[in-house]
GROMACS .gro file of N, CA, C and O in nm:
model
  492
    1UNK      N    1   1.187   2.316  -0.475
    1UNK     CA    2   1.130   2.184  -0.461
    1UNK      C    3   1.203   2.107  -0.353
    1UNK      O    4   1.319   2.135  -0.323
    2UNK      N    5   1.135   2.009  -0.294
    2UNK     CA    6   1.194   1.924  -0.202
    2UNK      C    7   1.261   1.847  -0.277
    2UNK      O    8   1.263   1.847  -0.400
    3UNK      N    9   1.340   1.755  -0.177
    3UNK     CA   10   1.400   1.635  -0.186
    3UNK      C   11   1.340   1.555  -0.306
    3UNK      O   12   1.224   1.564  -0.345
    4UNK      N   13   1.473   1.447  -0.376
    4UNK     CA   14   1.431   1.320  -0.421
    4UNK      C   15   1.340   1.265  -0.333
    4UNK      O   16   1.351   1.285  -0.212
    5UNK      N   17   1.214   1.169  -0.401
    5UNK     CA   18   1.136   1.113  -0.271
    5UNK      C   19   1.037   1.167  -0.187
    5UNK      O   20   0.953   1.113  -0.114
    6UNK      N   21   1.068   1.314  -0.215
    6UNK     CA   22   0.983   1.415  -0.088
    6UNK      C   23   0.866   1.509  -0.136
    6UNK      O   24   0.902   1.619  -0.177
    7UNK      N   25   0.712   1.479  -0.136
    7UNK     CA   26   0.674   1.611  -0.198
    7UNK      C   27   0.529   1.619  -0.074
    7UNK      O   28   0.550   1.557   0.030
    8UNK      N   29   0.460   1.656  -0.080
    8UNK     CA   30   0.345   1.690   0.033
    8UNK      C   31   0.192   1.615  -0.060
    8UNK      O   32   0.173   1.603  -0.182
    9UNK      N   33   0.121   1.583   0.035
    9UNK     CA   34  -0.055   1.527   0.014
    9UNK      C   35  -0.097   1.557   0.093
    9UNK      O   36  -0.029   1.588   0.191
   10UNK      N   37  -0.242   1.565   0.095
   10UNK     CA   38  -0.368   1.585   0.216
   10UNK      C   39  -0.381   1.458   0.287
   10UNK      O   40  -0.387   1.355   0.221
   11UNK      N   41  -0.386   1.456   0.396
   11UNK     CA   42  -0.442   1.371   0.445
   11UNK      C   43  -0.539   1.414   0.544
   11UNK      O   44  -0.525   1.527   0.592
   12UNK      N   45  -0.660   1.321   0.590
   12UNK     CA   46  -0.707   1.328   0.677
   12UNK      C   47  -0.718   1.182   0.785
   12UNK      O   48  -0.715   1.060   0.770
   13UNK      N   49  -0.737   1.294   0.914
   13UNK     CA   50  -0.749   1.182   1.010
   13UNK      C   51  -0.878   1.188   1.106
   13UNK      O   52  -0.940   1.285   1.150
   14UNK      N   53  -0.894   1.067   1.118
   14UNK     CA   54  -1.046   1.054   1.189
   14UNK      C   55  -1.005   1.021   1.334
   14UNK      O   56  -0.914   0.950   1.377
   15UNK      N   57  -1.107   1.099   1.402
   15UNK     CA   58  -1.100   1.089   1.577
   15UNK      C   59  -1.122   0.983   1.618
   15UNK      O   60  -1.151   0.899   1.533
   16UNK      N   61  -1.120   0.947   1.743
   16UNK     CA   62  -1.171   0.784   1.805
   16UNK      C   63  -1.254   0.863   1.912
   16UNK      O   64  -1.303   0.806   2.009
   17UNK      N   65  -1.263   0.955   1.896
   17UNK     CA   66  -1.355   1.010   2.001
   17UNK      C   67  -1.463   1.103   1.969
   17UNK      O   68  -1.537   1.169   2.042
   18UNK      N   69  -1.456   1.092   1.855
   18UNK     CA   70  -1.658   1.165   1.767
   18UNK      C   71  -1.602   1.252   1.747
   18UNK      O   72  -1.714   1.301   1.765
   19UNK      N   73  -1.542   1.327   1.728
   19UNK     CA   74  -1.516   1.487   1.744
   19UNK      C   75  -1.495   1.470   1.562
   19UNK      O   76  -1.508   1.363   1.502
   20UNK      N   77  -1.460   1.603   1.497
   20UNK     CA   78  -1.460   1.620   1.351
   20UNK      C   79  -1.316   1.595   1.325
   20UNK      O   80  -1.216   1.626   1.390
   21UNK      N   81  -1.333   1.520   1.193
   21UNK     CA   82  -1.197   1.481   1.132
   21UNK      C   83  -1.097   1.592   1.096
   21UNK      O   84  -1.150   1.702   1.084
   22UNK      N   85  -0.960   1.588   1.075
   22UNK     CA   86  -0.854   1.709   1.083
   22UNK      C   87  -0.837   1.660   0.934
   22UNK      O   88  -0.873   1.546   0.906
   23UNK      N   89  -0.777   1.753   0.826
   23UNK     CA   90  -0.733   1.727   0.716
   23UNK      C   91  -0.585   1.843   0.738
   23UNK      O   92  -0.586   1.964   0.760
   24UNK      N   93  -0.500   1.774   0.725
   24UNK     CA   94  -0.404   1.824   0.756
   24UNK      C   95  -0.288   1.818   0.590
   24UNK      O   96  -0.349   1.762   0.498
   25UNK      N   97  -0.177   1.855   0.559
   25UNK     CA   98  -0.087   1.843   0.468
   25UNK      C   99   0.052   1.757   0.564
   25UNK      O  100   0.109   1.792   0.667
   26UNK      N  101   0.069   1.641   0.480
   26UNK     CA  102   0.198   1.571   0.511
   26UNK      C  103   0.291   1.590   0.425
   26UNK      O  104   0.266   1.647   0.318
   27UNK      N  105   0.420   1.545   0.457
   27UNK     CA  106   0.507   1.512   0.339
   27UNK      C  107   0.515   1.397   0.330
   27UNK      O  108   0.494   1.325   0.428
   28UNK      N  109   0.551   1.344   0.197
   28UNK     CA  110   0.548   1.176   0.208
   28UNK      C  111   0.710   1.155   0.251
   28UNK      O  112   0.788   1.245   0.220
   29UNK      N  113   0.742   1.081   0.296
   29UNK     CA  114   0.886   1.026   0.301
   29UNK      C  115   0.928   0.908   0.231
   29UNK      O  116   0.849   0.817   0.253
   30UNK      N  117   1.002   0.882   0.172
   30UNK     CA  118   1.033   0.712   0.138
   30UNK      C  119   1.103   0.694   0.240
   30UNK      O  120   1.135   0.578   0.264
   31UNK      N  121   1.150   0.807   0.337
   31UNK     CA  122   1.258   0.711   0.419
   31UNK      C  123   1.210   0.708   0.530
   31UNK      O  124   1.267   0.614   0.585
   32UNK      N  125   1.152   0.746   0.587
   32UNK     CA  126   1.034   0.716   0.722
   32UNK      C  127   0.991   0.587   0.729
   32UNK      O  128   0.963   0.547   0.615
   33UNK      N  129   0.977   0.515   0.800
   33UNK     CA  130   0.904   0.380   0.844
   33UNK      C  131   0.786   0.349   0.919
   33UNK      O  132   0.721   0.244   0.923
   34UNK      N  133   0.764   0.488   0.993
   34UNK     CA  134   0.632   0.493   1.036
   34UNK      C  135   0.635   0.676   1.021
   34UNK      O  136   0.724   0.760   1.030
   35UNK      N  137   0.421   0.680   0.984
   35UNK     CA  138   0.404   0.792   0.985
   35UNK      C  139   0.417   0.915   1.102
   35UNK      O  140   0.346   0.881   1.197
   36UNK      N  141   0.467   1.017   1.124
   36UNK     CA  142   0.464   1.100   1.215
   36UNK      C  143   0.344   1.232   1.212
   36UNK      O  144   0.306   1.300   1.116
   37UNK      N  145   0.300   1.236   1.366
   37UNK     CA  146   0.210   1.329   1.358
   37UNK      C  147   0.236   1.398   1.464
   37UNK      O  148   0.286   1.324   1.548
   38UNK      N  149   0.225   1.530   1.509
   38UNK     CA  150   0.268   1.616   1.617
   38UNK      C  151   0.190   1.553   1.770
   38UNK      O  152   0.071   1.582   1.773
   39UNK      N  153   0.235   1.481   1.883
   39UNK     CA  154   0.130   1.452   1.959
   39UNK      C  155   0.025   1.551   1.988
   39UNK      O  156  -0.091   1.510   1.994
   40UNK      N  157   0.049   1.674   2.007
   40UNK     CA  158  -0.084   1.752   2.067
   40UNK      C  159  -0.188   1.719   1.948
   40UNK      O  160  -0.302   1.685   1.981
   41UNK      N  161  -0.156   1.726   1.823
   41UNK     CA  162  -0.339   1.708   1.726
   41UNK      C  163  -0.310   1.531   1.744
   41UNK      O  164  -0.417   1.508   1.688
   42UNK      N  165  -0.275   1.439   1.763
   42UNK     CA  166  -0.334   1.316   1.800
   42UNK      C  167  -0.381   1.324   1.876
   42UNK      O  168  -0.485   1.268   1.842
   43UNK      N  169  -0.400   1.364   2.003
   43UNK     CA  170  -0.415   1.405   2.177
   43UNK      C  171  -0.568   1.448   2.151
   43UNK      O  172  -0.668   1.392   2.196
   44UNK      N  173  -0.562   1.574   2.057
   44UNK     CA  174  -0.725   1.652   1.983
   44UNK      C  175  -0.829   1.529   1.981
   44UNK      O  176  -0.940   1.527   2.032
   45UNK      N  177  -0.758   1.419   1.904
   45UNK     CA  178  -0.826   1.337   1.836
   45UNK      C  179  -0.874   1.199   1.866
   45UNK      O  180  -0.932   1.112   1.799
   46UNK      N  181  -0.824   1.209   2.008
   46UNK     CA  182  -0.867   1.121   2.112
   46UNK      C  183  -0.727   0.985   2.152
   46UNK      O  184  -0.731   0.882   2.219
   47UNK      N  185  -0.645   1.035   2.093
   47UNK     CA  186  -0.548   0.919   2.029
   47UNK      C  187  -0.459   0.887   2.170
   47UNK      O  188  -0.457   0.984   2.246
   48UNK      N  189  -0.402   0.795   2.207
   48UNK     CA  190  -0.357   0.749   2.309
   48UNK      C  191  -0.237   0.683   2.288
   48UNK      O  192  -0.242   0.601   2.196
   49UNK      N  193  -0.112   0.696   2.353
   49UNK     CA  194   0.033   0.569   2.274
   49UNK      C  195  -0.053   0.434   2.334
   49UNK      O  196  -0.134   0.418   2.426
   50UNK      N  197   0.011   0.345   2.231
   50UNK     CA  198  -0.027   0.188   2.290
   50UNK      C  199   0.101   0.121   2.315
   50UNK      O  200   0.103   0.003   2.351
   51UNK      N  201   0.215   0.194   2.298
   51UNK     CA  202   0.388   0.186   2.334
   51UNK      C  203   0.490   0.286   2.273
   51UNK      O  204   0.488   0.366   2.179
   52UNK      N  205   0.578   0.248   2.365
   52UNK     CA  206   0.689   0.325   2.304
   52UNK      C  207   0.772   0.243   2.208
   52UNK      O  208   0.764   0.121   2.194
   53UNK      N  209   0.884   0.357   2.120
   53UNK     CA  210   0.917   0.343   2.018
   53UNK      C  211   1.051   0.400   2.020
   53UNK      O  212   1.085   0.515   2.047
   54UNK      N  213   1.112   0.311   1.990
   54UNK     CA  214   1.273   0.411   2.012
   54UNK      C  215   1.282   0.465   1.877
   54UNK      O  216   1.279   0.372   1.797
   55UNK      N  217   1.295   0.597   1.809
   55UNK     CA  218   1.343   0.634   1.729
   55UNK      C  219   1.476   0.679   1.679
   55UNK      O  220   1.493   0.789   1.732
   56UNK      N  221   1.556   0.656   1.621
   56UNK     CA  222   1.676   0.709   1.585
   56UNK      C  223   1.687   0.860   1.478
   56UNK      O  224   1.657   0.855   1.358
   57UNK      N  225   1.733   0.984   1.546
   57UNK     CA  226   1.752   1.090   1.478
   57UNK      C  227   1.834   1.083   1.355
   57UNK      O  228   1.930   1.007   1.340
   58UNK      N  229   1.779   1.188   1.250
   58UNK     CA  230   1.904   1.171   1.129
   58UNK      C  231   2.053   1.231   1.201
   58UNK      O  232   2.156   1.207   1.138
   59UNK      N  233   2.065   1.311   1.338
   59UNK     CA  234   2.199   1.324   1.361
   59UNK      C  235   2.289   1.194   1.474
   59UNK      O  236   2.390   1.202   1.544
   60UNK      N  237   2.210   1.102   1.449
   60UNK     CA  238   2.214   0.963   1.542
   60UNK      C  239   2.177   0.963   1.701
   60UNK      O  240   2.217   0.884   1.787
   61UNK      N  241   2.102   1.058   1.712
   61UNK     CA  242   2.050   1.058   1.845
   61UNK      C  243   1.920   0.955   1.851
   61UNK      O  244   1.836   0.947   1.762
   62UNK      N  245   1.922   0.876   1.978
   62UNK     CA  246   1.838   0.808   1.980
   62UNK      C  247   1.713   0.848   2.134
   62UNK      O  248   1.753   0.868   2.248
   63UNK      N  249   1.591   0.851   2.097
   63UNK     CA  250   1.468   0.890   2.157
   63UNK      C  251   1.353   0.808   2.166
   63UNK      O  252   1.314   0.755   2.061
   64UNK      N  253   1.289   0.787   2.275
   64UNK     CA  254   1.181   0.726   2.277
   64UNK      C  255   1.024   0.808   2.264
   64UNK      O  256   0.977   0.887   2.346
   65UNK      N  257   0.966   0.767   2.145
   65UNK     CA  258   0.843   0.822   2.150
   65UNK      C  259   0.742   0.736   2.161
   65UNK      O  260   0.770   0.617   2.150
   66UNK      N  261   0.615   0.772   2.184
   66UNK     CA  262   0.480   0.716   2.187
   66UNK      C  263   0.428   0.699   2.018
   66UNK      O  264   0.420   0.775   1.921
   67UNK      N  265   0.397   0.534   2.050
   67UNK     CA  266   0.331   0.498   1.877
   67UNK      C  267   0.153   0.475   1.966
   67UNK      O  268   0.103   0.429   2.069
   68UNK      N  269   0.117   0.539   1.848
   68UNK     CA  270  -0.037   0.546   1.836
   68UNK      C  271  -0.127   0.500   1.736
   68UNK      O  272  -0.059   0.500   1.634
   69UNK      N  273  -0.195   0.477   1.719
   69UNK     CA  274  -0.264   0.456   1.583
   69UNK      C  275  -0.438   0.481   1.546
   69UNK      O  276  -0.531   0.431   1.608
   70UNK      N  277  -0.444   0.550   1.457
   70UNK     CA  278  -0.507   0.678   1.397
   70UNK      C  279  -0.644   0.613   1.256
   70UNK      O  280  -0.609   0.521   1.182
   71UNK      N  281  -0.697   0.635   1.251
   71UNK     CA  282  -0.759   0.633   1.059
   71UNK      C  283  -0.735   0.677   1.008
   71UNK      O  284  -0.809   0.775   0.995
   72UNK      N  285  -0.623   0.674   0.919
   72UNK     CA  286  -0.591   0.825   0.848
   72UNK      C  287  -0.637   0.740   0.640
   72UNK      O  288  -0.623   0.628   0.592
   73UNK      N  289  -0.697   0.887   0.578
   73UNK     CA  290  -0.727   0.865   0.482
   73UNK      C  291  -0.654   0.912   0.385
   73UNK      O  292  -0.597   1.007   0.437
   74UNK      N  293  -0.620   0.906   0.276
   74UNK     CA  294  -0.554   0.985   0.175
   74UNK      C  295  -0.578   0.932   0.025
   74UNK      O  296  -0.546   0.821  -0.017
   75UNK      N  297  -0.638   1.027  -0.043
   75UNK     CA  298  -0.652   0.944  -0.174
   75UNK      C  299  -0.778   0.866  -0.213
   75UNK      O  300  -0.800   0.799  -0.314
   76UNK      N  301  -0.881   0.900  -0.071
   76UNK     CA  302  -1.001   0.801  -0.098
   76UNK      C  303  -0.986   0.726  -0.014
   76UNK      O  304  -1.092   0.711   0.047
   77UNK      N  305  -0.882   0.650   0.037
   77UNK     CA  306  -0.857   0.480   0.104
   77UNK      C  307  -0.845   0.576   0.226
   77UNK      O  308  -0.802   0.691   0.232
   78UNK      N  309  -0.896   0.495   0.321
   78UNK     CA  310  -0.928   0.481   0.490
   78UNK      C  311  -0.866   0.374   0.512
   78UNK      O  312  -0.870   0.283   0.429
   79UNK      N  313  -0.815   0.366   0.598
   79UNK     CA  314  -0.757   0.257   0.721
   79UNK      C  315  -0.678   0.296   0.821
   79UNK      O  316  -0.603   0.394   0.814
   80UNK      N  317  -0.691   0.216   0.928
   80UNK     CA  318  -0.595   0.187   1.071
   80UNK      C  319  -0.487   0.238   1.058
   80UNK      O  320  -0.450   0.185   0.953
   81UNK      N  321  -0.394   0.315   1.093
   81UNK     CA  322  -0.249   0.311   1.090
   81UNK      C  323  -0.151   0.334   1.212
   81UNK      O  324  -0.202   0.415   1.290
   82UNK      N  325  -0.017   0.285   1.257
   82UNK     CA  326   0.022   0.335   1.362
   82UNK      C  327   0.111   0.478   1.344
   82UNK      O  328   0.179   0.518   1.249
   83UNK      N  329   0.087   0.524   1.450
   83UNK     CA  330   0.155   0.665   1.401
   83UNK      C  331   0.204   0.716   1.478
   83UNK      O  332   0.131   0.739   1.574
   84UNK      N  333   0.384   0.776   1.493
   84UNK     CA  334   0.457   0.789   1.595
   84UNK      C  335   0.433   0.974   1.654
   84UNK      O  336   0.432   1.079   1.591
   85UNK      N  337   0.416   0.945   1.796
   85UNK     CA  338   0.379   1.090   1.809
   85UNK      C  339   0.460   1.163   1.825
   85UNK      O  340   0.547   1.144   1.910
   86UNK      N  341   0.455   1.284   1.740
   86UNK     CA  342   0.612   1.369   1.714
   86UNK      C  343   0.591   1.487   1.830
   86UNK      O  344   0.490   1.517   1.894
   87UNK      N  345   0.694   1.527   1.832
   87UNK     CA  346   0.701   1.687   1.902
   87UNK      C  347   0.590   1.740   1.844
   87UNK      O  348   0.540   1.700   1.739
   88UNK      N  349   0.522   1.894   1.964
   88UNK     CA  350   0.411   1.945   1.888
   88UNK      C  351   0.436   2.056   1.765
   88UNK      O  352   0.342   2.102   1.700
   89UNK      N  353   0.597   2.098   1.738
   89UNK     CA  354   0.577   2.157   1.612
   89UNK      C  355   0.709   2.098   1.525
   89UNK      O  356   0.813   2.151   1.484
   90UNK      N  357   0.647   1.945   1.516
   90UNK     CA  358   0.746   1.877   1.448
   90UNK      C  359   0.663   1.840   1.306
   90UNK      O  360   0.540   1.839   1.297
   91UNK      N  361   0.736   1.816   1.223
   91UNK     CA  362   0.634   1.811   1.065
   91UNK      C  363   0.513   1.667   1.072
   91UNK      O  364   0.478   1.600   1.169
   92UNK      N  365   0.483   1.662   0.966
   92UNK     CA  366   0.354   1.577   0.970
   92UNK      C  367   0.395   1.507   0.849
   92UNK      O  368   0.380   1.566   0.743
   93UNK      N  369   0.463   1.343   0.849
   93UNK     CA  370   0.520   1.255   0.785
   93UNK      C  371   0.405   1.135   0.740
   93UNK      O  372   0.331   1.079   0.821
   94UNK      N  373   0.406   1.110   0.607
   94UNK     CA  374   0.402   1.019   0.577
   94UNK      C  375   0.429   0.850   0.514
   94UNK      O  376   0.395   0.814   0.401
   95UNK      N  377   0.486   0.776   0.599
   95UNK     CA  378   0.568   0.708   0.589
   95UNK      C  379   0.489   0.556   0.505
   95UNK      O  380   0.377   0.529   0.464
   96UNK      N  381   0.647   0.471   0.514
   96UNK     CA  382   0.635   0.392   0.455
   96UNK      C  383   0.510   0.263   0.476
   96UNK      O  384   0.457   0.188   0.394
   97UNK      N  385   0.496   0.277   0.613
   97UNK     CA  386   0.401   0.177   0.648
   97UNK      C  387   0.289   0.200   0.641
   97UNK      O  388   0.216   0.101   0.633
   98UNK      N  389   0.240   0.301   0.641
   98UNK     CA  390   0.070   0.398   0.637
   98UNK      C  391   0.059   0.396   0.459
   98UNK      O  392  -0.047   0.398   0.397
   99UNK      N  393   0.234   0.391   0.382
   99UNK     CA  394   0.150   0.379   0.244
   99UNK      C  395   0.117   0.242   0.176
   99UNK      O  396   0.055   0.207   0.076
  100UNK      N  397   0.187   0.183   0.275
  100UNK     CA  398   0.173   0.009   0.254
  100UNK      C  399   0.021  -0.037   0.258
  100UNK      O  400  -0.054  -0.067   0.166
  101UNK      N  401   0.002  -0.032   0.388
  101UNK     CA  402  -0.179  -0.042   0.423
  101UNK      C  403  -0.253   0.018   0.373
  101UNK      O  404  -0.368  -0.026   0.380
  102UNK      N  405  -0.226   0.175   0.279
  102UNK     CA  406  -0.305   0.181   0.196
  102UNK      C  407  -0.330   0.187   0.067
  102UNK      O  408  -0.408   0.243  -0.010
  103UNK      N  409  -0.212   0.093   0.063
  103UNK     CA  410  -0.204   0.001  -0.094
  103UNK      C  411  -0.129   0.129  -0.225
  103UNK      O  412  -0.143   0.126  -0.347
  104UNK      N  413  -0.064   0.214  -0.152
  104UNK     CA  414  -0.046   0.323  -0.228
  104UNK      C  415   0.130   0.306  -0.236
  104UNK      O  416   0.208   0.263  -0.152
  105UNK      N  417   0.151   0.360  -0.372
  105UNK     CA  418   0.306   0.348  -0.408
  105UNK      C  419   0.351   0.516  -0.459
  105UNK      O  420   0.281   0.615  -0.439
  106UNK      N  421   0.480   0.514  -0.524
  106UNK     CA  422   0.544   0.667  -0.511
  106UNK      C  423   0.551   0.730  -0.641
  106UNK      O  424   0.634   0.668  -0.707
  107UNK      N  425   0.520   0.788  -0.682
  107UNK     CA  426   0.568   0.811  -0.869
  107UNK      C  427   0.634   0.925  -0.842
  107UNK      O  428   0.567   1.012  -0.786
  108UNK      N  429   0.796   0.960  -0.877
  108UNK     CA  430   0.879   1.009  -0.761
  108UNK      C  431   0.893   1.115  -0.877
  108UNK      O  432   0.916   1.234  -0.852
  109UNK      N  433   0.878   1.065  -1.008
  109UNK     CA  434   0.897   1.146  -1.122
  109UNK      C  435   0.772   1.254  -1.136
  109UNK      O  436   0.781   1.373  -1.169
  110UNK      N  437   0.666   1.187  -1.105
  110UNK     CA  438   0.593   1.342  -1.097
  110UNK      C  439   0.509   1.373  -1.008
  110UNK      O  440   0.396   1.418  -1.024
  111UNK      N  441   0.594   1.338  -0.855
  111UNK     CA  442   0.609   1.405  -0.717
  111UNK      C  443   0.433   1.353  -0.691
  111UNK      O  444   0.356   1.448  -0.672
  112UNK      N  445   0.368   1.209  -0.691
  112UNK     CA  446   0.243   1.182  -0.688
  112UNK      C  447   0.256   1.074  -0.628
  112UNK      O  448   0.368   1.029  -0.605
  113UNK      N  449   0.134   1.005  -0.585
  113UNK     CA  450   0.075   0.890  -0.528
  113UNK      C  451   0.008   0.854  -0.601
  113UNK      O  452  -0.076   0.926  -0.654
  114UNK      N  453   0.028   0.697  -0.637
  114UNK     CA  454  -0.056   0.598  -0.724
  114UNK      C  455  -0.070   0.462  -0.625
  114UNK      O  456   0.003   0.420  -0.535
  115UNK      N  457  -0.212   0.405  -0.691
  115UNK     CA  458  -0.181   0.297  -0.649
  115UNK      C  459  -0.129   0.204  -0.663
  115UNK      O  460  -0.078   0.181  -0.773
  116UNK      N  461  -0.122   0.115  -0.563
  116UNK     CA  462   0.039  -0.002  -0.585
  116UNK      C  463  -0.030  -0.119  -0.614
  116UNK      O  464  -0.151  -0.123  -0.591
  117UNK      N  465   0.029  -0.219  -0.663
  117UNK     CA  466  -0.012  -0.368  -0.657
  117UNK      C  467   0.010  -0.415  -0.509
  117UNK      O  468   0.059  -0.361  -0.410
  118UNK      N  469  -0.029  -0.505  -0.526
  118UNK     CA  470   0.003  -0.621  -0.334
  118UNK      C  471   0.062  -0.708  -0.432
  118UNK      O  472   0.019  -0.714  -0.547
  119UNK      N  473   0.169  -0.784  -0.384
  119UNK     CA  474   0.219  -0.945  -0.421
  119UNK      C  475   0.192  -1.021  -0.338
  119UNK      O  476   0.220  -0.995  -0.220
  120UNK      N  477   0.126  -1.145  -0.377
  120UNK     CA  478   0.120  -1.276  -0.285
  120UNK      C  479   0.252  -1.379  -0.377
  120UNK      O  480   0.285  -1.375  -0.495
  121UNK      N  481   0.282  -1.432  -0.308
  121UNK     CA  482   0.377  -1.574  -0.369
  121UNK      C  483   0.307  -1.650  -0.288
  121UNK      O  484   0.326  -1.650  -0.166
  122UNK      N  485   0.200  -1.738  -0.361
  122UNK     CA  486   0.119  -1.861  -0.271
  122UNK      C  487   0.231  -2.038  -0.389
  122UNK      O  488   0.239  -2.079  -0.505
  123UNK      N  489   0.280  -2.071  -0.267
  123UNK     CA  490   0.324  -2.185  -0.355
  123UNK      C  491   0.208  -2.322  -0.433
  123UNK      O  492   0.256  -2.411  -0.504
   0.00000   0.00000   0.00000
């Protein structure tokens, strides 16, 4: 088994350029902050950077990549997400901000995705 935090889902992602959607396997991360996808299948999928992104390696190396952003679905829920384009045989991450927007939280105990509440504090 993986990591505390770490287990794999389907996701799929929709083209911006008509072509057929990819359903690919991610791992989720809790510790990721944005989702990662290999650039060559964003590239497939019509996907373009809209900036760069400095990333910091877990061995503290620091790199600039291209952030993009994708439809990616998982679980039923569709939406927008930005998504950092990884090396082409670098893993396929699902991070913290792609599970935010799609309202999805971690059930770490039995390695699943549920959905989350939203909080407002309106005074």
């Amino acid at each position: 088994m993986g990591a505390v935090g770490q287990f794999k889902v389907a996701v799929t992602l929709h083209p911006q350029n008509g072509g057929a959607a990819r359903t690919l396997e991610a791992l989720v991360d809790t510790g990721a902050g944005y989702s990662v996808v290999p650039r060559p299948i964003l590239e497939s999928l019509g996907c373009r950077p809209i900036r760069s992104q400095r990333v910091m390696m877990a061995d503290g190396r620091i790199e600039e990549w291209g952030l993009s952003q994708v439809d990616l679905e998982c679980q039923g829920r569709r939406a927008p997400t930005p998504v950092l384009m990884g090396p082409p045989e670098g893993p396929i991450l699902l991070g913290a901000t792609t599970l935010e927007i799609l309202g999805l939280g971690i059930d770490p105990m039995n390695r699943r995705l549920v959905p989350a509440d939203v909080y407002l504090y309106l005074a």
